[in-house]
Amino acid sequence: MKRTTGTDRSITKHWRPATQAVRAGTWRSEQGETSEALFLTSGYSFDDAATVAARFAGEAQGMTYSRLQNPTVAMLEERIAMMEGAEACRAQASGMAAMTAAMLCQLSQGDHVVAARAAFGSCRWLVDSLLPRFGITSTTIDARDNAQWEAAIQPNTKVFFFETPANPTMDIVDLQFVCDLARKHGITTVVDNAFCTSALQRPLEFGADVVAYSATKLMDGQGRVLAGAVCGTEEFINNVLLPFQRNTGPNLAPFNAWVVLKGLETLDLRVKRQSENCLKVGKFLESRVNRINHPGLPSHPQHELAMQQMDACGSIFSFEMTDRKEAHALLDALKLIDISNNIGDSRSLMCHNASTTHYSVSAEARAEMGVTEGMLRLNVGLEDPQDLIEDLDQALKSIGR
Ligand SMILES: *Cc1c(COP(=O)(O)O)cnc(C)c1O
């Protein structure tokens, strides 16, 4: 029955990723709609009291309340799980809801976390400011250096938390080494895979335990909704994450889930084209700025490792002007590329991280992680790369570069 093939794993697990991105998770109602139905409902009604009692008791399958399950959200969760190669996935209201849930659901007072020091600003805030309030300590390290991971382990280390490439320094973490090390010590790895998605990098294949997402970025990819997701084993998702999520409620709205489902249909196409464009723009910019941090260019100190782990370079890189004044001047001189702090979008967007995404991180921590005052981050979109190069060229000339 084609109506339900998308939810039958004995079928969908044999599909290749681009097919899964279009069809996995699709569950069709009796109307046989081609596009996924949008179930904008908070609750459900039942034919009799015994049915609802059985569902609440976990003895029967079925919806009970949209903080617990929703058919549109479930379609997205199944699609992401299949694409990621994960046993299970739960969608969250935003990327930060996903990171917070992935960490707090498994950590308790007295636990210790090792985290990459180069990270998205709010991920650093979570580790540096939120966890200590609950008696959870952390060590932040230069995650490019394998020896630092090993040296930071304590008897109470419970979680390794990192993103690769990191936002916005483009530091690369050696997935195989770090996941192997964690396994050896019984530590859970939580990988924030926002810069890649499963279209470019699949951390579970390297032995990661949990993959957490901002689906706001490449998955939606068209700048419309906030969304997040956490993927892992059935055991982790059902027994560790779900009790936290169901009782605290960081759930994704069905409408936003539906938008991300539409985004995933074109993920493979967009990520491949944006990676190609990103490489062209990076090659142009390399000789015109002080320094470029671009995993697709041989000048990146971890270029080889990046290209082993990733299928392509992705849509994002950062580069350095002399100081904040010159970086702001370049932003102000752009005519096509927008000044915006989002990434993964089909539009090219540039931002000055020290005064935006990493404003909430102390100046000291910014310096330590390499977010300099002159750093700019560019997300390369789906425009013709020649138009982007011409815009950058005119902006650089207008500020005397
Ligand atoms: C954007 C981002 C987040 C946060 O996601 P939101 O959807 O904005 O909450 C987390 N991690 C990384 C690496 C990001 O780029």
Coordinates of C-alpha atoms and ligand atoms in Angstrom, one line a residue:
M1 CA 0.0 0.0 0.0
K2 CA 1.8 3.2 -1.2
R3 CA -0.2 5.2 1.4
T4 CA 2.0 3.9 4.2
T5 CA 5.3 2.8 2.6
G6 CA 7.0 6.0 4.1
T7 CA 6.5 4.7 7.6
D8 CA 7.5 1.1 6.9
R9 CA 11.1 0.8 7.9
S10 CA 11.5 -2.6 6.2
I11 CA 11.0 -0.6 3.0
T12 CA 12.5 2.9 3.7
K13 CA 15.8 1.6 5.2
H14 CA 16.7 0.3 1.7
W15 CA 16.1 3.7 0.0
R16 CA 19.0 5.9 -0.7
P17 CA 19.3 9.2 1.2
A18 CA 17.9 11.4 -1.6
T19 CA 14.8 9.2 -1.8
Q20 CA 14.4 9.1 2.0
A21 CA 14.6 13.0 2.0
V22 CA 11.6 13.1 -0.2
R23 CA 9.5 10.2 1.0
A24 CA 10.6 8.7 4.3
G25 CA 8.1 9.2 7.1
T26 CA 5.2 10.1 4.8
W27 CA 2.0 8.8 6.1
R28 CA -1.1 9.4 4.0
S29 CA -4.6 9.7 5.4
E30 CA -7.6 8.0 3.7
Q31 CA -7.7 11.0 1.3
G32 CA -4.4 9.8 -0.3
E33 CA -2.9 13.4 -0.4
T34 CA 0.5 13.6 -2.2
S35 CA 2.0 16.2 0.1
E36 CA 2.1 15.5 3.8
A37 CA -1.1 16.6 5.7
L38 CA -0.8 19.3 8.3
F39 CA -2.5 18.2 11.5
L40 CA -3.0 21.6 13.3
T41 CA -4.5 20.1 16.4
S42 CA -3.5 20.1 20.1
G43 CA -5.7 17.2 21.1
Y44 CA -7.5 14.1 19.9
S45 CA -10.9 12.6 20.6
F46 CA -11.6 8.9 21.3
D47 CA -14.5 6.6 20.5
D48 CA -14.5 5.2 24.0
A49 CA -12.8 5.5 27.4
A50 CA -11.0 2.2 27.2
T51 CA -9.1 3.3 24.0
V52 CA -7.7 6.5 25.6
A53 CA -6.9 4.6 28.8
A54 CA -4.9 2.0 26.8
R55 CA -3.0 4.7 25.0
F56 CA -2.1 6.6 28.1
A57 CA -1.0 3.3 29.7
G58 CA 1.3 2.7 26.6
E59 CA -0.6 -0.5 25.8
A60 CA -2.0 0.8 22.5
Q61 CA -0.5 2.9 19.8
G62 CA -2.0 6.3 18.9
M63 CA -2.2 10.0 19.6
T64 CA -3.2 11.4 22.9
Y65 CA -2.0 15.0 23.1
S66 CA 0.3 17.1 20.8
R67 CA 2.9 17.6 23.5
L68 CA 3.3 13.8 23.4
Q69 CA 2.7 13.0 19.7
N70 CA 1.4 14.8 16.5
P71 CA 1.1 13.1 13.1
T72 CA 2.8 15.8 11.1
V73 CA 5.6 16.1 13.6
A74 CA 5.9 12.3 13.7
M75 CA 6.4 12.3 9.9
L76 CA 9.3 14.8 10.2
E77 CA 10.8 12.8 13.1
E78 CA 10.7 9.5 11.0
R79 CA 12.2 11.2 8.0
I80 CA 15.1 12.8 9.9
A81 CA 15.8 9.4 11.7
M82 CA 16.0 7.5 8.4
M83 CA 18.2 10.1 6.8
E84 CA 20.5 10.2 9.8
G85 CA 20.6 6.4 10.1
A86 CA 19.3 6.7 13.7
E87 CA 16.9 4.4 15.4
A88 CA 14.8 7.3 16.6
C89 CA 14.4 11.1 16.5
R90 CA 12.3 13.7 18.3
A91 CA 11.7 17.2 16.9
Q92 CA 12.2 20.3 19.1
A93 CA 11.0 23.9 19.0
S94 CA 14.4 25.2 18.0
G95 CA 18.0 24.2 17.7
M96 CA 18.7 25.5 21.2
A97 CA 15.7 23.6 22.6
A98 CA 17.3 20.5 21.0
M99 CA 20.7 21.2 22.6
T100 CA 19.2 22.0 26.0
A101 CA 17.1 18.9 25.9
A102 CA 19.9 16.6 24.7
M103 CA 22.1 17.8 27.6
L104 CA 19.7 18.3 30.5
C105 CA 17.8 15.0 29.8
Q106 CA 20.9 13.0 30.7
L107 CA 22.9 15.1 33.1
S108 CA 22.6 15.4 36.9
Q109 CA 24.2 17.2 39.7
G110 CA 27.8 16.1 40.1
D111 CA 28.3 15.2 36.4
H112 CA 31.1 16.6 34.2
V113 CA 31.0 17.6 30.6
V114 CA 33.9 18.1 28.1
A115 CA 32.9 20.6 25.5
A116 CA 34.6 22.2 22.5
R117 CA 35.5 25.8 23.3
A118 CA 34.7 26.9 19.7
A119 CA 30.9 26.7 19.5
F120 CA 27.7 28.6 18.7
G121 CA 27.3 31.4 21.3
S122 CA 24.2 29.9 23.0
C123 CA 25.8 26.5 23.1
R124 CA 28.7 28.1 25.0
W125 CA 26.2 29.8 27.3
L126 CA 24.5 26.5 28.0
V127 CA 27.8 24.9 29.1
D128 CA 29.4 27.9 30.8
S129 CA 26.4 29.5 32.5
L130 CA 23.4 27.1 32.7
L131 CA 24.9 23.8 33.6
P132 CA 26.9 25.1 36.6
R133 CA 23.6 26.3 38.2
F134 CA 22.6 22.7 38.5
G135 CA 26.0 21.5 39.8
I136 CA 27.2 20.2 36.5
T137 CA 30.8 21.1 35.8
S138 CA 32.6 21.4 32.5
T139 CA 36.0 21.7 30.8
T140 CA 36.2 23.5 27.5
I141 CA 39.0 22.5 25.3
D142 CA 40.6 23.2 21.9
A143 CA 38.6 20.4 20.2
R144 CA 41.0 20.2 17.2
D145 CA 43.6 18.7 19.5
N146 CA 42.8 15.0 20.2
A147 CA 45.2 14.9 23.2
Q148 CA 43.0 17.6 25.0
W149 CA 39.9 15.4 24.8
E150 CA 41.8 12.6 26.5
A151 CA 43.4 14.8 29.1
A152 CA 40.0 16.4 30.1
I153 CA 38.3 13.2 31.0
Q154 CA 37.4 12.9 34.7
P155 CA 35.9 9.9 36.6
N156 CA 32.5 11.7 36.5
T157 CA 32.6 12.8 32.8
K158 CA 29.3 11.9 31.3
V159 CA 29.1 13.8 28.0
F160 CA 31.3 15.1 25.2
F161 CA 29.6 18.0 23.4
F162 CA 30.9 19.6 20.2
E163 CA 30.0 20.8 16.7
T164 CA 32.1 20.2 13.6
P165 CA 32.7 22.4 11.7
A166 CA 32.4 24.8 14.6
N167 CA 30.4 28.1 14.4
P168 CA 32.1 30.4 13.2
T169 CA 35.8 29.4 13.5
M170 CA 35.3 26.3 11.3
D171 CA 37.4 24.2 13.6
I172 CA 37.1 20.5 12.7
V173 CA 36.8 17.7 15.3
D174 CA 38.2 14.3 14.5
L175 CA 34.9 12.4 14.7
Q176 CA 36.4 8.9 14.6
F177 CA 39.0 9.6 17.3
V178 CA 36.7 11.4 19.7
C179 CA 33.8 8.9 19.4
D180 CA 36.2 6.0 19.9
L181 CA 37.6 7.6 23.0
A182 CA 34.1 8.3 24.4
R183 CA 33.1 4.7 23.8
K184 CA 36.1 3.4 25.6
H185 CA 35.2 5.5 28.7
G186 CA 31.5 5.0 28.6
I187 CA 30.9 8.7 27.8
T188 CA 28.0 9.9 25.6
T189 CA 28.9 12.0 22.6
V190 CA 26.5 14.7 21.6
V191 CA 27.3 16.1 18.2
D192 CA 25.7 19.4 16.9
N193 CA 25.6 18.7 13.2
A194 CA 23.9 21.9 12.1
F195 CA 26.7 23.0 9.6
C196 CA 26.4 19.7 7.6
T197 CA 23.2 17.7 8.1
S198 CA 23.1 14.1 7.0
A199 CA 23.5 15.3 3.4
L200 CA 27.2 15.9 4.2
Q201 CA 28.2 14.2 7.4
R202 CA 26.7 11.3 9.4
P203 CA 28.3 11.3 12.9
L204 CA 26.5 8.1 13.9
E205 CA 28.6 6.2 11.3
F206 CA 31.7 7.3 13.3
G207 CA 30.2 6.0 16.5
A208 CA 28.5 9.1 17.9
D209 CA 25.7 8.5 20.3
V210 CA 23.4 11.5 19.9
V211 CA 23.1 13.9 16.9
A212 CA 21.4 17.2 17.7
Y213 CA 20.2 19.8 15.2
S214 CA 19.2 23.3 14.5
A215 CA 16.8 22.4 11.7
T216 CA 16.3 26.2 11.3
K217 CA 19.5 26.2 9.2
L218 CA 20.1 23.9 6.2
M219 CA 17.0 21.6 6.8
D220 CA 14.5 24.4 6.4
G221 CA 17.1 26.2 4.3
Q222 CA 14.8 29.0 3.2
G223 CA 14.7 31.2 6.3
R224 CA 11.2 30.5 7.4
V225 CA 10.9 28.6 10.7
L226 CA 12.8 27.7 13.9
A227 CA 13.1 24.0 14.4
G228 CA 15.4 21.4 16.1
A229 CA 15.8 17.7 16.4
V230 CA 17.6 15.1 18.6
C231 CA 18.5 11.7 17.1
G232 CA 19.8 8.6 18.9
T233 CA 19.1 5.0 19.9
E234 CA 15.5 3.9 20.8
E235 CA 16.8 3.5 24.3
F236 CA 18.2 7.0 24.5
I237 CA 15.2 8.7 22.8
N238 CA 12.4 6.8 24.6
N239 CA 13.9 6.3 28.0
V240 CA 16.2 9.4 28.5
L241 CA 15.0 12.2 26.2
L242 CA 11.2 11.6 26.1
P243 CA 10.5 11.7 29.9
F244 CA 12.3 15.1 29.9
Q245 CA 10.6 16.4 26.7
R246 CA 7.1 15.2 27.4
N247 CA 7.1 16.9 30.8
T248 CA 8.9 20.1 29.9
G249 CA 7.4 20.7 26.5
P250 CA 10.0 22.1 24.1
N251 CA 7.9 20.6 21.2
L252 CA 8.0 21.7 17.6
A253 CA 4.7 23.1 16.3
P254 CA 3.0 21.0 13.5
F255 CA 3.1 23.9 11.1
N256 CA 6.8 24.3 11.5
A257 CA 7.3 20.6 11.2
W258 CA 5.4 20.7 7.9
V259 CA 7.6 23.5 6.6
V260 CA 10.8 21.5 7.5
L261 CA 9.3 18.4 5.7
K262 CA 9.1 20.6 2.6
G263 CA 12.6 21.8 3.1
L264 CA 14.1 18.3 3.4
E265 CA 12.7 17.4 0.0
T266 CA 15.3 19.7 -1.6
L267 CA 18.1 19.4 1.0
D268 CA 20.3 17.2 -1.1
L269 CA 20.1 19.5 -4.1
R270 CA 20.6 22.7 -2.1
V271 CA 23.5 21.5 0.0
K272 CA 25.4 20.2 -3.0
R273 CA 24.9 23.4 -5.0
Q274 CA 25.6 25.7 -2.0
S275 CA 28.8 23.8 -1.3
E276 CA 29.9 24.3 -5.0
N277 CA 29.1 28.0 -4.7
C278 CA 30.8 28.3 -1.4
L279 CA 34.0 26.9 -2.8
K280 CA 33.9 29.3 -5.7
V281 CA 33.3 32.3 -3.5
G282 CA 36.0 31.1 -1.0
K283 CA 38.6 30.8 -3.8
F284 CA 37.9 34.4 -4.9
L285 CA 38.0 35.8 -1.4
E286 CA 41.1 34.0 -0.2
S287 CA 43.6 36.5 -1.7
R288 CA 41.6 39.6 -0.8
V289 CA 41.3 39.2 3.0
N290 CA 43.7 38.7 5.9
R291 CA 42.8 35.1 6.6
I292 CA 40.1 32.6 5.5
N293 CA 38.7 29.7 7.5
H294 CA 37.2 27.5 4.8
P295 CA 37.2 23.7 5.2
G296 CA 37.0 23.2 1.4
L297 CA 40.3 25.1 0.8
P298 CA 43.8 23.5 1.2
S299 CA 44.8 26.5 3.2
H300 CA 42.5 25.3 6.1
P301 CA 44.9 23.5 8.5
Q302 CA 42.4 20.6 8.9
H303 CA 41.3 20.5 5.2
E304 CA 42.2 16.8 4.8
L305 CA 40.4 15.7 7.9
A306 CA 37.3 17.8 6.9
M307 CA 37.2 16.2 3.5
Q308 CA 37.5 12.7 5.0
Q309 CA 34.5 13.3 7.3
M310 CA 32.4 15.5 5.0
D311 CA 31.1 14.8 1.5
A312 CA 31.6 18.5 0.6
C313 CA 32.5 21.7 2.3
G314 CA 29.0 23.0 3.1
S315 CA 27.7 26.5 2.6
I316 CA 29.6 28.4 5.4
F317 CA 33.0 29.9 6.0
S318 CA 34.5 32.7 8.0
F319 CA 37.3 35.2 7.2
E320 CA 39.2 38.0 8.8
M321 CA 39.4 41.7 8.2
T322 CA 41.8 43.9 10.2
D323 CA 39.4 44.9 13.0
R324 CA 35.7 45.5 13.8
K325 CA 35.7 48.8 12.0
E326 CA 36.8 47.3 8.7
A327 CA 34.5 44.3 9.1
H328 CA 31.5 46.5 9.7
A329 CA 32.5 48.7 6.8
L330 CA 32.6 45.7 4.5
L331 CA 29.1 44.6 5.7
D332 CA 27.8 48.1 5.1
A333 CA 29.2 48.2 1.5
L334 CA 27.4 45.0 0.4
K335 CA 24.6 45.5 -2.2
L336 CA 23.4 41.9 -2.8
I337 CA 24.5 39.8 0.2
D338 CA 22.3 40.6 3.2
I339 CA 23.6 41.5 6.6
S340 CA 22.0 38.6 8.6
N341 CA 23.1 36.2 11.3
N342 CA 21.2 33.2 10.0
I343 CA 23.0 30.4 8.1
G344 CA 22.0 27.5 5.8
D345 CA 19.6 29.8 3.9
S346 CA 19.2 29.8 0.2
R347 CA 20.2 33.5 0.3
S348 CA 23.7 34.6 0.9
L349 CA 24.0 36.2 4.3
M350 CA 27.0 37.7 6.2
C351 CA 27.5 38.7 9.8
H352 CA 30.0 40.0 12.3
N353 CA 30.0 37.3 15.0
A354 CA 31.7 39.2 17.8
S355 CA 28.8 41.8 17.8
T356 CA 25.9 39.3 17.1
T357 CA 26.0 35.5 17.4
H358 CA 28.8 35.6 20.0
Y359 CA 27.8 38.8 21.8
S360 CA 26.6 36.8 24.8
V361 CA 30.0 35.1 25.1
S362 CA 32.6 37.0 27.2
A363 CA 35.3 38.8 25.3
E364 CA 37.8 36.5 27.0
A365 CA 36.1 33.4 25.8
R366 CA 35.7 34.9 22.3
A367 CA 39.4 35.5 22.1
E368 CA 40.2 32.0 23.4
M369 CA 38.0 30.3 20.8
G370 CA 39.3 32.5 18.0
V371 CA 36.3 34.7 17.3
T372 CA 38.3 37.8 16.5
E373 CA 37.0 41.4 16.2
G374 CA 37.7 41.4 12.5
M375 CA 35.9 38.1 11.8
L376 CA 33.0 37.8 9.4
R377 CA 31.0 34.7 8.6
L378 CA 29.4 34.1 5.2
N379 CA 26.7 31.7 4.3
V380 CA 26.7 31.2 0.6
G381 CA 23.3 30.7 -0.9
L382 CA 21.8 29.6 -4.2
E383 CA 22.4 32.8 -6.2
D384 CA 24.7 32.7 -9.2
P385 CA 28.2 32.7 -7.5
Q386 CA 29.5 35.2 -10.0
D387 CA 27.0 37.8 -8.8
L388 CA 28.2 37.1 -5.2
I389 CA 31.8 37.5 -6.3
E390 CA 31.0 40.8 -8.0
D391 CA 29.2 42.1 -4.9
L392 CA 32.2 41.1 -2.7
D393 CA 34.6 42.7 -5.2
Q394 CA 32.8 46.0 -5.3
A395 CA 32.4 46.1 -1.5
L396 CA 36.1 45.3 -1.0
K397 CA 37.2 48.0 -3.5
S398 CA 34.9 50.6 -1.9
I399 CA 36.6 50.2 1.5
G400 CA 40.1 50.4 -0.2
R401 CA 40.9 46.7 -0.5
Ligands
LIG1 C1 21.9 28.2 15.0 C2 22.7 27.2 15.7 C3 22.1 26.6 16.9 C4 20.8 27.1 17.5 O1 19.7 26.9 16.7 P1 18.4 27.7 16.7 O2 17.5 27.0 15.8 O3 18.7 29.1 16.3 O4 17.9 27.7 18.1 C5 22.9 25.7 17.5 N1 24.0 25.2 17.1 C6 24.6 25.7 15.9 C7 25.9 25.2 15.4 C8 23.9 26.7 15.2 O5 24.5 27.2 14.1

